[in-house]
mmCIF file of C-alpha atoms in Angstrom:
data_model
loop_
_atom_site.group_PDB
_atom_site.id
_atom_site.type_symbol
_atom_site.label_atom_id
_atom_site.label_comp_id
_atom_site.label_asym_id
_atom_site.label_seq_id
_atom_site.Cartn_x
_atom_site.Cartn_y
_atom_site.Cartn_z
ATOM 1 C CA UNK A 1 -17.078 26.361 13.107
ATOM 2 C CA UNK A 2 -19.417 28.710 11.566
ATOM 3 C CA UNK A 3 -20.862 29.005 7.555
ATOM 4 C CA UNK A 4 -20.859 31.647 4.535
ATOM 5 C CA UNK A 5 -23.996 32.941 6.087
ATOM 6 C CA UNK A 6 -22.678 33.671 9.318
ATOM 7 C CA UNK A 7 -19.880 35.251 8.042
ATOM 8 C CA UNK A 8 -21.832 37.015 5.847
ATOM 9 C CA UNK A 9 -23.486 38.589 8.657
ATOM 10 C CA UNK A 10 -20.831 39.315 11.145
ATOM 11 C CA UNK A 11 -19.134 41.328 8.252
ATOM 12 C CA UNK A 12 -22.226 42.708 6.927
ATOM 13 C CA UNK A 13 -21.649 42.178 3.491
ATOM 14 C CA UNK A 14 -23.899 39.714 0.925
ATOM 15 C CA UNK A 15 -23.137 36.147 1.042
ATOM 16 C CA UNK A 16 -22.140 36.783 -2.538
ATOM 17 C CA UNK A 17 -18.941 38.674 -2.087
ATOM 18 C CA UNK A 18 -18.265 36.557 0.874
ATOM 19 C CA UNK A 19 -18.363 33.549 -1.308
ATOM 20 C CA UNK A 20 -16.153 35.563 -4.185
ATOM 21 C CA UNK A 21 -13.479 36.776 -1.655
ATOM 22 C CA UNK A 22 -12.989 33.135 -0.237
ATOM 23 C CA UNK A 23 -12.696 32.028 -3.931
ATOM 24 C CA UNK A 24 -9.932 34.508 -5.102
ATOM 25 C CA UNK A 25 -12.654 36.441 -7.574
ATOM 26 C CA UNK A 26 -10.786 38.985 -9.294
ATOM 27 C CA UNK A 27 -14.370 41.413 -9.084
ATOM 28 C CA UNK A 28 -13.387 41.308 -5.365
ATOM 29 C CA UNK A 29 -11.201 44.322 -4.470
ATOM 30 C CA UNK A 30 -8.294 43.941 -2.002
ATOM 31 C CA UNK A 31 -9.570 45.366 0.833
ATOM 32 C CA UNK A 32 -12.586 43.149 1.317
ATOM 33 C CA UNK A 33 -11.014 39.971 0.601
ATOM 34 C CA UNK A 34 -8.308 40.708 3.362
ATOM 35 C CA UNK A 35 -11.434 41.852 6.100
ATOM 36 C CA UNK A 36 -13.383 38.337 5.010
ATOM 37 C CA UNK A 37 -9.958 35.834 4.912
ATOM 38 C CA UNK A 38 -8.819 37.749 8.124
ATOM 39 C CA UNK A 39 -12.619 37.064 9.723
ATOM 40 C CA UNK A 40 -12.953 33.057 8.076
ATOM 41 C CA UNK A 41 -9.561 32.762 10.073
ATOM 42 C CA UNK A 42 -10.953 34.364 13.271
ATOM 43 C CA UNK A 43 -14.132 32.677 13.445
ATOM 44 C CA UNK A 44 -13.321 29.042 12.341
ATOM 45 C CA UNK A 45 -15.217 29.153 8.766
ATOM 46 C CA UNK A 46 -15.637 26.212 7.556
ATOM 47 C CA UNK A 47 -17.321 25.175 4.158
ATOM 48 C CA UNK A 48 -20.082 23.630 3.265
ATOM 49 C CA UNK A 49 -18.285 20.641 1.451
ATOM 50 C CA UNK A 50 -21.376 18.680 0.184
ATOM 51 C CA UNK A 51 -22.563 22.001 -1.499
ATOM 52 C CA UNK A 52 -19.212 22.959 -3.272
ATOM 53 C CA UNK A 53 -19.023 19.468 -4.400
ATOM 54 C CA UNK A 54 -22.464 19.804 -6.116
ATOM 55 C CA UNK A 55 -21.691 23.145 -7.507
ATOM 56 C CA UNK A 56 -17.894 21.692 -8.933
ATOM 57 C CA UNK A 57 -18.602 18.324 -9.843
ATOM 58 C CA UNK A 58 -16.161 16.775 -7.924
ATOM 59 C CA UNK A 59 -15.335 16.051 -4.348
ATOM 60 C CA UNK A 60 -11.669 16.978 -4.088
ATOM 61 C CA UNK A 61 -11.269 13.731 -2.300
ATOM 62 C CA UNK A 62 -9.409 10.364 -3.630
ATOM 63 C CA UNK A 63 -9.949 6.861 -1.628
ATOM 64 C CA UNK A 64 -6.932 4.505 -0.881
ATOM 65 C CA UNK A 65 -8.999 0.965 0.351
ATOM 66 C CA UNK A 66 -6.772 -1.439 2.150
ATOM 67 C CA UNK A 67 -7.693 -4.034 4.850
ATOM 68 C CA UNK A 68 -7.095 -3.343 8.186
ATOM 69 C CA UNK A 69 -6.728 -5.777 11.490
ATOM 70 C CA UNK A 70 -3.701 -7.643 12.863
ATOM 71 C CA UNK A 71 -4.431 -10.750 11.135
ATOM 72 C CA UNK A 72 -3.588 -8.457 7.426
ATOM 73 C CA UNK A 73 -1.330 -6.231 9.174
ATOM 74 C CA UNK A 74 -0.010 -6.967 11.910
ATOM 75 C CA UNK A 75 0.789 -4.912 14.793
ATOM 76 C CA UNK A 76 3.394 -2.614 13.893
ATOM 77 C CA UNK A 77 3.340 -2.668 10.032
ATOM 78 C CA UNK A 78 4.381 0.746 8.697
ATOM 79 C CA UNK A 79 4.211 0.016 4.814
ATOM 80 C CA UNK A 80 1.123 2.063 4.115
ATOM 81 C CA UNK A 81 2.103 5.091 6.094
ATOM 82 C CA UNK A 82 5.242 5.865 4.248
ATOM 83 C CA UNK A 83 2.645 5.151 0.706
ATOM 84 C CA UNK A 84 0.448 7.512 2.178
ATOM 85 C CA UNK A 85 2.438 10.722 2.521
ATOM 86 C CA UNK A 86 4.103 10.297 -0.637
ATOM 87 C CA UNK A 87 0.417 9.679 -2.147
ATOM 88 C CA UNK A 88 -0.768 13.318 -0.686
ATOM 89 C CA UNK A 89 2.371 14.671 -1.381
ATOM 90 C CA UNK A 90 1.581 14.558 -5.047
ATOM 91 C CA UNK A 91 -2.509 15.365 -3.766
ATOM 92 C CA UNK A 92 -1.402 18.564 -2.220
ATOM 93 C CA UNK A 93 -0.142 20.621 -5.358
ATOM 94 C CA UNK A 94 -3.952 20.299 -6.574
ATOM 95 C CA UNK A 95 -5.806 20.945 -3.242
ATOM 96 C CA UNK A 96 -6.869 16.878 -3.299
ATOM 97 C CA UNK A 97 -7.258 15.138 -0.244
ATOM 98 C CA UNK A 98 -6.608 11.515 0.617
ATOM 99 C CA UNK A 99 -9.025 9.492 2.365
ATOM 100 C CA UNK A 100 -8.171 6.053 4.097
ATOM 101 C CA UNK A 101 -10.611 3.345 3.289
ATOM 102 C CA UNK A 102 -10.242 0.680 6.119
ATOM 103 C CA UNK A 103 -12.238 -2.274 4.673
ATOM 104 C CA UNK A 104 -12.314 -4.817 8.291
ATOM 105 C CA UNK A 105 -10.631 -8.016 7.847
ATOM 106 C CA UNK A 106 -13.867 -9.654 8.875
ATOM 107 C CA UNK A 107 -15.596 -8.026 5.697
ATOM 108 C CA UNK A 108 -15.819 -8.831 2.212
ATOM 109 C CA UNK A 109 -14.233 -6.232 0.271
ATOM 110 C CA UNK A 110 -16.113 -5.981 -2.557
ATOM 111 C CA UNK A 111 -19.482 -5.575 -0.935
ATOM 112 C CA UNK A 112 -17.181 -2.910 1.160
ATOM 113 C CA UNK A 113 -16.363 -1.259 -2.208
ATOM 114 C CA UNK A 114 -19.580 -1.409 -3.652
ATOM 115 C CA UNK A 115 -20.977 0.996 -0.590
ATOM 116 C CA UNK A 116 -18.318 3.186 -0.847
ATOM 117 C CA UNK A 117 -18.950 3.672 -4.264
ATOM 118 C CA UNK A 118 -22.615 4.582 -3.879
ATOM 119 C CA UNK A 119 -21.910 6.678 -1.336
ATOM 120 C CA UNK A 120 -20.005 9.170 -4.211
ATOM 121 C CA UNK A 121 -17.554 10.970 -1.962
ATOM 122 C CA UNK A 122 -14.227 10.539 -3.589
ATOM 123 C CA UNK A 123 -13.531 11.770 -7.043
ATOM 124 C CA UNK A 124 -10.716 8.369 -7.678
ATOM 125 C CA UNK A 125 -9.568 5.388 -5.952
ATOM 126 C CA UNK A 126 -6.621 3.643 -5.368
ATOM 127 C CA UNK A 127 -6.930 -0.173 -4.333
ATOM 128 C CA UNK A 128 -4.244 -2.364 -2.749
ATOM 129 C CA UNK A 129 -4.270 -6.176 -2.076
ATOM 130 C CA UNK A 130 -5.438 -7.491 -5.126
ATOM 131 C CA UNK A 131 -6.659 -10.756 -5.221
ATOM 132 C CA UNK A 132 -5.533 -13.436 -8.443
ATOM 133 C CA UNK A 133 -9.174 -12.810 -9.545
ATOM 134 C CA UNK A 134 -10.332 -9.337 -8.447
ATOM 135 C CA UNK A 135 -13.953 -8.397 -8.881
ATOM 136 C CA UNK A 136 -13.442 -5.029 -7.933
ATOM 137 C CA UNK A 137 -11.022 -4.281 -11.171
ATOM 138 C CA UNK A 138 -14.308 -4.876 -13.196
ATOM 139 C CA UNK A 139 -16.739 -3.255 -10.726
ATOM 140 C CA UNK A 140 -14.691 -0.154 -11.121
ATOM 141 C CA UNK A 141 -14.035 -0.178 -14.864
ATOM 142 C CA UNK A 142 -17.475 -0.490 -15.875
ATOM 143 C CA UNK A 143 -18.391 2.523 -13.671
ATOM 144 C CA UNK A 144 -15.559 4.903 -15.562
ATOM 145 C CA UNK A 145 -14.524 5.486 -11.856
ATOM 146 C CA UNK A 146 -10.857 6.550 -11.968
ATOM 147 C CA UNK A 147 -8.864 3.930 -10.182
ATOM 148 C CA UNK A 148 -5.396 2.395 -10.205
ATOM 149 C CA UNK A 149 -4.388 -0.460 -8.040
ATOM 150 C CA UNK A 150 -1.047 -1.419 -6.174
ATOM 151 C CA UNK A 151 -0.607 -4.674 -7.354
ATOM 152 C CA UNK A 152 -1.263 -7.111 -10.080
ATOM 153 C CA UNK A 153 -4.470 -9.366 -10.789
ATOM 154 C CA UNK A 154 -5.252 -11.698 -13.566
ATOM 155 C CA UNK A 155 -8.450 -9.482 -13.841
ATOM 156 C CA UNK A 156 -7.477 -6.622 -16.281
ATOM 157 C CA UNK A 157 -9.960 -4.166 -17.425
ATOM 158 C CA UNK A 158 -6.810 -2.079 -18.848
ATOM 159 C CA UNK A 159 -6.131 -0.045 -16.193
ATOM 160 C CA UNK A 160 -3.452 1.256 -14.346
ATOM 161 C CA UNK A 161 -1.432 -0.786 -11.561
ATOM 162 C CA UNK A 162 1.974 -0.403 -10.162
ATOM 163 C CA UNK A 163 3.083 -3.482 -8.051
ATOM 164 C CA UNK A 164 6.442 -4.479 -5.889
ATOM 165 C CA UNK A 165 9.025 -7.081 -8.007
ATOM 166 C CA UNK A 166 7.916 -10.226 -5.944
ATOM 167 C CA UNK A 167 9.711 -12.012 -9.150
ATOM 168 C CA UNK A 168 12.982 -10.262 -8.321
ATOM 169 C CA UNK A 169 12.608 -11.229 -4.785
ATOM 170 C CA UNK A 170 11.925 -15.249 -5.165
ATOM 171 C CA UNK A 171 14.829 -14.832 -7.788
ATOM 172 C CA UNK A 172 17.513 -12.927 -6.133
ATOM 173 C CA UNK A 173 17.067 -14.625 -2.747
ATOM 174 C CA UNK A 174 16.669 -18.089 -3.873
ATOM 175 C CA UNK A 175 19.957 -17.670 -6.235
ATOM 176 C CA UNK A 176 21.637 -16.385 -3.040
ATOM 177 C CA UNK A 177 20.528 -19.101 -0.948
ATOM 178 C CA UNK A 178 22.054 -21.562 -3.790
ATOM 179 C CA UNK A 179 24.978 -19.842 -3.884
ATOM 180 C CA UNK A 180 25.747 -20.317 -0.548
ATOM 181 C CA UNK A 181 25.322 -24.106 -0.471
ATOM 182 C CA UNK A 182 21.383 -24.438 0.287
ATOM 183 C CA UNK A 183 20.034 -27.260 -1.567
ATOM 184 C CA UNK A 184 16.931 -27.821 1.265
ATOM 185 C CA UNK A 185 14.931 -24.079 0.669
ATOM 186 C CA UNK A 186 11.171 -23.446 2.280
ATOM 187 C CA UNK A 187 9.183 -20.634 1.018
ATOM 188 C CA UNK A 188 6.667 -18.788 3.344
ATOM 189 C CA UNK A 189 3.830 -17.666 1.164
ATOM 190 C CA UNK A 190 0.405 -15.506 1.750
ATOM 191 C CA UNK A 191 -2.542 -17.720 3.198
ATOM 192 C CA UNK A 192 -4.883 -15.940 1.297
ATOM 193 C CA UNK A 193 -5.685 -15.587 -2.370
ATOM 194 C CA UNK A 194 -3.268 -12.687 -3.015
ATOM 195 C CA UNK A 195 -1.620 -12.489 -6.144
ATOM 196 C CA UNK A 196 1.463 -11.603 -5.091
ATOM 197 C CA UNK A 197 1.213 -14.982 -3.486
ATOM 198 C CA UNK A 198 1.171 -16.610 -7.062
ATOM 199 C CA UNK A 199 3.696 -14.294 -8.646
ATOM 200 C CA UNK A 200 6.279 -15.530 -5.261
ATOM 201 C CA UNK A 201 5.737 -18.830 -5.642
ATOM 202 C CA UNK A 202 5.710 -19.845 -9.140
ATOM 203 C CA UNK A 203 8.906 -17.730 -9.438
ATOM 204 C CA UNK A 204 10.293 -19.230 -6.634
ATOM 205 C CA UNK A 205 9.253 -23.000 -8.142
ATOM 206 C CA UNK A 206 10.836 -22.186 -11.647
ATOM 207 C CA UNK A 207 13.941 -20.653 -9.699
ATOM 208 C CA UNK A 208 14.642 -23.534 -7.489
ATOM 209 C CA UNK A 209 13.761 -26.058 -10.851
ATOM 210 C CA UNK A 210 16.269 -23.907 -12.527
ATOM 211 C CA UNK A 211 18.908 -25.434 -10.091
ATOM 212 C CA UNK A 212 17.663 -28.801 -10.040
ATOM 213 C CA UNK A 213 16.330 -28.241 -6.709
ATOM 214 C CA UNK A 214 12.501 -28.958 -6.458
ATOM 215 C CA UNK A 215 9.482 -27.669 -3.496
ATOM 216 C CA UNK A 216 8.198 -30.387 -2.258
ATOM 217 C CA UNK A 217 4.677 -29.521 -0.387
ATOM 218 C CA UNK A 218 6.107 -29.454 3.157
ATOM 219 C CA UNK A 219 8.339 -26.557 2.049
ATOM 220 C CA UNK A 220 5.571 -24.365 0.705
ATOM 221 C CA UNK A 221 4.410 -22.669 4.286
ATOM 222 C CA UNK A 222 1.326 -20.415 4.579
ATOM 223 C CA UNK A 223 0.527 -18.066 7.180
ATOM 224 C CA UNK A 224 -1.419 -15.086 7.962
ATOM 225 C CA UNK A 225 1.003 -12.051 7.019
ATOM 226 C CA UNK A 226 1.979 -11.180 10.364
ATOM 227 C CA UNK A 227 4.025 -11.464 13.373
ATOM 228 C CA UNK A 228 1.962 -14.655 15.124
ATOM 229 C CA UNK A 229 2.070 -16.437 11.438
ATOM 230 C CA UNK A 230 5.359 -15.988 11.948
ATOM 231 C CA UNK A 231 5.706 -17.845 14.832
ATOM 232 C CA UNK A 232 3.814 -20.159 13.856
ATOM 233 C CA UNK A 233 5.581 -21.192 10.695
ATOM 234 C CA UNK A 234 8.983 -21.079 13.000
ATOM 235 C CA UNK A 235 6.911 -23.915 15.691
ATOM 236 C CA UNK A 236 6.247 -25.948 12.638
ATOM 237 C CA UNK A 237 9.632 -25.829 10.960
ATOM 238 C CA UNK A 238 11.259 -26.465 14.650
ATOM 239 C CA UNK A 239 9.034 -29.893 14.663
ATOM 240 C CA UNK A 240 10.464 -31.289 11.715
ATOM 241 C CA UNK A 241 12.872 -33.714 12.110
ATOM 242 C CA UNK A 242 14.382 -32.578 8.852
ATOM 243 C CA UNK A 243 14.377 -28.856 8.981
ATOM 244 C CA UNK A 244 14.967 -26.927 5.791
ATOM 245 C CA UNK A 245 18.884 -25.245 5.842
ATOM 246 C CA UNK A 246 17.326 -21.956 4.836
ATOM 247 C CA UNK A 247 13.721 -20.108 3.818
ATOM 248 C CA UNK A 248 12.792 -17.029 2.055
ATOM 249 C CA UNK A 249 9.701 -15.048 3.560
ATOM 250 C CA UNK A 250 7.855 -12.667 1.819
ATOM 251 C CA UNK A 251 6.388 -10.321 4.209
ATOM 252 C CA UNK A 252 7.845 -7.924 6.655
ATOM 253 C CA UNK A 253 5.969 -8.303 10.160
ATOM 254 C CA UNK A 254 6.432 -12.383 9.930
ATOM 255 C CA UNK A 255 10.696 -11.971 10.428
ATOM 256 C CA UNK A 256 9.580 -10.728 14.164
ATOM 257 C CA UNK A 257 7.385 -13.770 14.946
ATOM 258 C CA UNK A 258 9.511 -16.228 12.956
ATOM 259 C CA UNK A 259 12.764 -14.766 14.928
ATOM 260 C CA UNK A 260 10.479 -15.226 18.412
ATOM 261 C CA UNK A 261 9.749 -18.656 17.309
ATOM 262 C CA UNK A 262 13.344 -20.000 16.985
ATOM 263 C CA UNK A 263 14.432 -18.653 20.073
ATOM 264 C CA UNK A 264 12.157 -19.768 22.029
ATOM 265 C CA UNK A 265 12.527 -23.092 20.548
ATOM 266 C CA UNK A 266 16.708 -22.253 21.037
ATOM 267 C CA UNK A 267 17.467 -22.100 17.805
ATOM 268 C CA UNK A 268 19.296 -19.005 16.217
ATOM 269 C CA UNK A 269 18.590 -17.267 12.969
ATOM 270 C CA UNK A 270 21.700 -17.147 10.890
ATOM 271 C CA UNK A 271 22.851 -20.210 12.534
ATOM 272 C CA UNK A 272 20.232 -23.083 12.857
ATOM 273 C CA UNK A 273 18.692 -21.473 9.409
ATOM 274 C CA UNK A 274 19.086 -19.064 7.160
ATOM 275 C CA UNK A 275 16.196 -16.573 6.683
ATOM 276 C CA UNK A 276 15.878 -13.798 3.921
ATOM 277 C CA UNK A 277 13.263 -11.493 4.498
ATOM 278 C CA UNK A 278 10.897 -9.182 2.599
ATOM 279 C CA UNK A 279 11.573 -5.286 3.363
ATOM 280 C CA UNK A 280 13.629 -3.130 5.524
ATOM 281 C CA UNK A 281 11.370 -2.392 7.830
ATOM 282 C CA UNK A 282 11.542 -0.523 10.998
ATOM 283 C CA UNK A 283 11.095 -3.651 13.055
ATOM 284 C CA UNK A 284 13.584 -5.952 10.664
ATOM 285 C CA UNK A 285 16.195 -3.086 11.746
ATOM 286 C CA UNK A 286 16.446 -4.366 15.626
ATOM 287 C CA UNK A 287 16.448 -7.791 14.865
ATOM 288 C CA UNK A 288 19.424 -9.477 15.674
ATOM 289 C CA UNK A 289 21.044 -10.802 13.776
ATOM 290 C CA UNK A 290 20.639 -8.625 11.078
ATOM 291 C CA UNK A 291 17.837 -9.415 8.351
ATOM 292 C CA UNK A 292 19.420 -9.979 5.070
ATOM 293 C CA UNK A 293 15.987 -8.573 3.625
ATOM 294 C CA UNK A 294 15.408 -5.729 0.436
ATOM 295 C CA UNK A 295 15.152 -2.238 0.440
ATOM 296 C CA UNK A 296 12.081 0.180 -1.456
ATOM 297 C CA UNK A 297 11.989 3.583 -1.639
ATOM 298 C CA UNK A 298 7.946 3.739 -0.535
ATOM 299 C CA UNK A 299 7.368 7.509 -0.427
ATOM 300 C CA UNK A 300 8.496 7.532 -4.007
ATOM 301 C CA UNK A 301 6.429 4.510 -4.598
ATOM 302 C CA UNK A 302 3.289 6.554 -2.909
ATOM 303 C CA UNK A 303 3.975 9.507 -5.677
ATOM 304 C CA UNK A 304 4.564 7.530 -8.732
ATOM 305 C CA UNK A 305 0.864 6.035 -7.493
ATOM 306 C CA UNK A 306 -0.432 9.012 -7.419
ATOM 307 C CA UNK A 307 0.735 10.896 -10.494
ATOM 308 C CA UNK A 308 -0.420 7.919 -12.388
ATOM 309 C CA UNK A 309 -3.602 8.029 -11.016
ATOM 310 C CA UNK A 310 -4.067 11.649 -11.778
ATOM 311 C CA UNK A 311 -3.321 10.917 -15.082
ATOM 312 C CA UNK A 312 -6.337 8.893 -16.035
ATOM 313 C CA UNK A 313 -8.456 11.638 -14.385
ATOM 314 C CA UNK A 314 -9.563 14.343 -17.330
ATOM 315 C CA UNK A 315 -9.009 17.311 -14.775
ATOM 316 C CA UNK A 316 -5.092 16.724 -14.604
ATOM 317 C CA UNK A 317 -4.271 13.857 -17.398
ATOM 318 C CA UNK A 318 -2.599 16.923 -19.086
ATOM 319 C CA UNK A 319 -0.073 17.742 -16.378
ATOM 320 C CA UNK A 320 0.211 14.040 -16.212
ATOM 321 C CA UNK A 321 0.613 12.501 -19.527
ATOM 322 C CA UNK A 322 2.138 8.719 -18.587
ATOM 323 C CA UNK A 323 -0.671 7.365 -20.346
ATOM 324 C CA UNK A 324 -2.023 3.943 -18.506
ATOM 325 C CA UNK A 325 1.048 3.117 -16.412
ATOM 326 C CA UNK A 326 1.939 -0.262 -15.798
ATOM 327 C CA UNK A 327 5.318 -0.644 -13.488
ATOM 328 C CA UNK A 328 7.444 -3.189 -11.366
ATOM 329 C CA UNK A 329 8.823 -1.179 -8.335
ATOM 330 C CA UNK A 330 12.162 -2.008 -7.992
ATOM 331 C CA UNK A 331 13.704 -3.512 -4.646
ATOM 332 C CA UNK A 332 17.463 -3.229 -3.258
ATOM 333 C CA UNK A 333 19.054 -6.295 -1.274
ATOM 334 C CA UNK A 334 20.133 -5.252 1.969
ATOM 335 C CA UNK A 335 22.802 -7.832 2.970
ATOM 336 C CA UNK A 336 22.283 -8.934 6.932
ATOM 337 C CA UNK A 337 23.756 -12.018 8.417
ATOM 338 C CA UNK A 338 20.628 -14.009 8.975
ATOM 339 C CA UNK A 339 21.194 -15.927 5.497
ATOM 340 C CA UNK A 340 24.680 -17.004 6.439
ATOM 341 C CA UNK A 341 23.656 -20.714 7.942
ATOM 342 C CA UNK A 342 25.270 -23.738 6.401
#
């Protein structure tokens, strides 16, 4: 990779009209900006990114935090991919890039944001796994750092957020579950404090009270969200010596462990118990039997991040003008024939 100066001098023309050419100056005439493009190409050019940032203002960059590490993740979770490329699908038609922020399960994320903020290398944020009580909401706010965040918090400095319908899914599956004779439902639930742990679960409480069915405290599991919680929370069900008829799980990598766990213990899902799971994922498509589990359209969910993002951001709230968006992504049941137990 070589600089402007270099390039400069292998052409043997001013840094100036180098730097003009590369920038589509109209003062530049055609000739000379097809010798200098066709030369940048040849010899690797790269700029000088901290210097162009200076000169514009901006970095051209926007930061998407999430925790990373099996015990968040899991081992084949593929949620966040398909959000990413519809994120810098929207990024591209402006010349932004997106930046993964990989905050380690074994660190606090605040202190994590807090040193990615001083650092100053991204022009926006976006921030995922928000907490019932999330300090970096404020942190962010009172900064005027352009952020939105994928999911909900009791924190609210007015800002943007767009997060899934965890309401729809304690309501739909539970009334499905009912429907089909279950009067004995477990929930599976976050271990952490994640909101969308609070939003499942109290709808999932006022749904079964709705029916006259209650939750007592042995049917409220908690795991990590992954595919050993899973198996974990199918070992403890499998020791009861009055097993729930059917549970609803609300996160996609615990169906593989969970499924593991009842086999193992030679029990079948869609027989023994009926499961409903969180997302069609690619690893809730081999299970057999089929996951009755809900569907999301994630690369549009990635774009309608984005664009609302870009418009809190003065640059492109124009272009953008959805104001301070606020949204429930909607999710499709997928009907399998694990929730057909009796």
């Amino acid at each position: 990779m070589v600089g402007i100066k270099r390039l400069a001098q292998h052409l043997d023309i001013s840094i100036g009209t180098v730097s003009r050419a590369l920038n589509g100056r109209p003062d530049v005439n055609a000739e000379t900006r097809r010798r200098v493009l066709e030369a940048a190409l040849e010899l690797g050019y790269a700029p000088n990114q901290a210097g162009r940032s200076l000169r514009k203002g901006s970095t051209g960059v926007v930061g998407f935090m999430m925790q990373s590490g099996s015990e968040i993740t899991g081992d084949g979770d593929t949620f966040f991919m398909s959000v990413f490329d519809g994120v810098q699908a929207v990024f591209a038609r402006h010349n932004l890039d997106l930046v993964v922020l990989l905050c380690s399960s074994r660190e606090d994320p605040d202190a994590y944001l807090r040193r990615t903020v001083a650092r100053g290398f991204a022009d926006a944020l976006i921030i995922s796994a928000t907490r019932r009580n999330d300090p970096r909401i404020d942190f962010l706010a009172e900064r005027h750092i352009p952020f939105i965040a994928l999911g909900r918090s009791q924190s609210d400095a007015g800002h943007p957020w767009i997060d899934l319908d965890f309401e729809g899914l304690a309501r739909i599956g539970i009334d499905r579950l009912v429907a089909q004779g279950h009067r004995d439902i477990a929930i599976a639930a976050p271990a952490d404090d994640a909101n969308l742990g609070h939003i499942f679960v109290e709808t999932a409480q006022s749904t079964l009270a709705g029916h006259g069915l209650p939750l007592p405290p042995d049917r409220l599991l908690r795991s990590p969200p992954n595919e050993a919680g899973g198996y974990a929370m199918a070992q403890k069900i499998v020791a009861m010596s009055d097993r729930p008829t059917a549970i609803l799980l609300v996160n996609e990598t615990t169906a593989v462990g969970f499924y593991r766990g009842l086999y193992d213990a030679g029990l079948a899902p869609g027989r023994d118990i009926a499961i409903i799971g969180f997302r069609e994922s690619p690893q809730a498509k081999f299970l057999s039997p089929p996951l009755t589990c809900f569907r999301l359209d994630l690369h549009a969910l990635g774009e309608a991040l984005a664009e609302a993002l870009l418009a809190t951001m003065p640059a492109y709230k124009e272009q953008y003008p959805l104001g301070t968006a606020r949204r429930i992504w909607p999710m499709e049941l997928v009907e399998g024939r694990s929730d057909r137990a009796q």
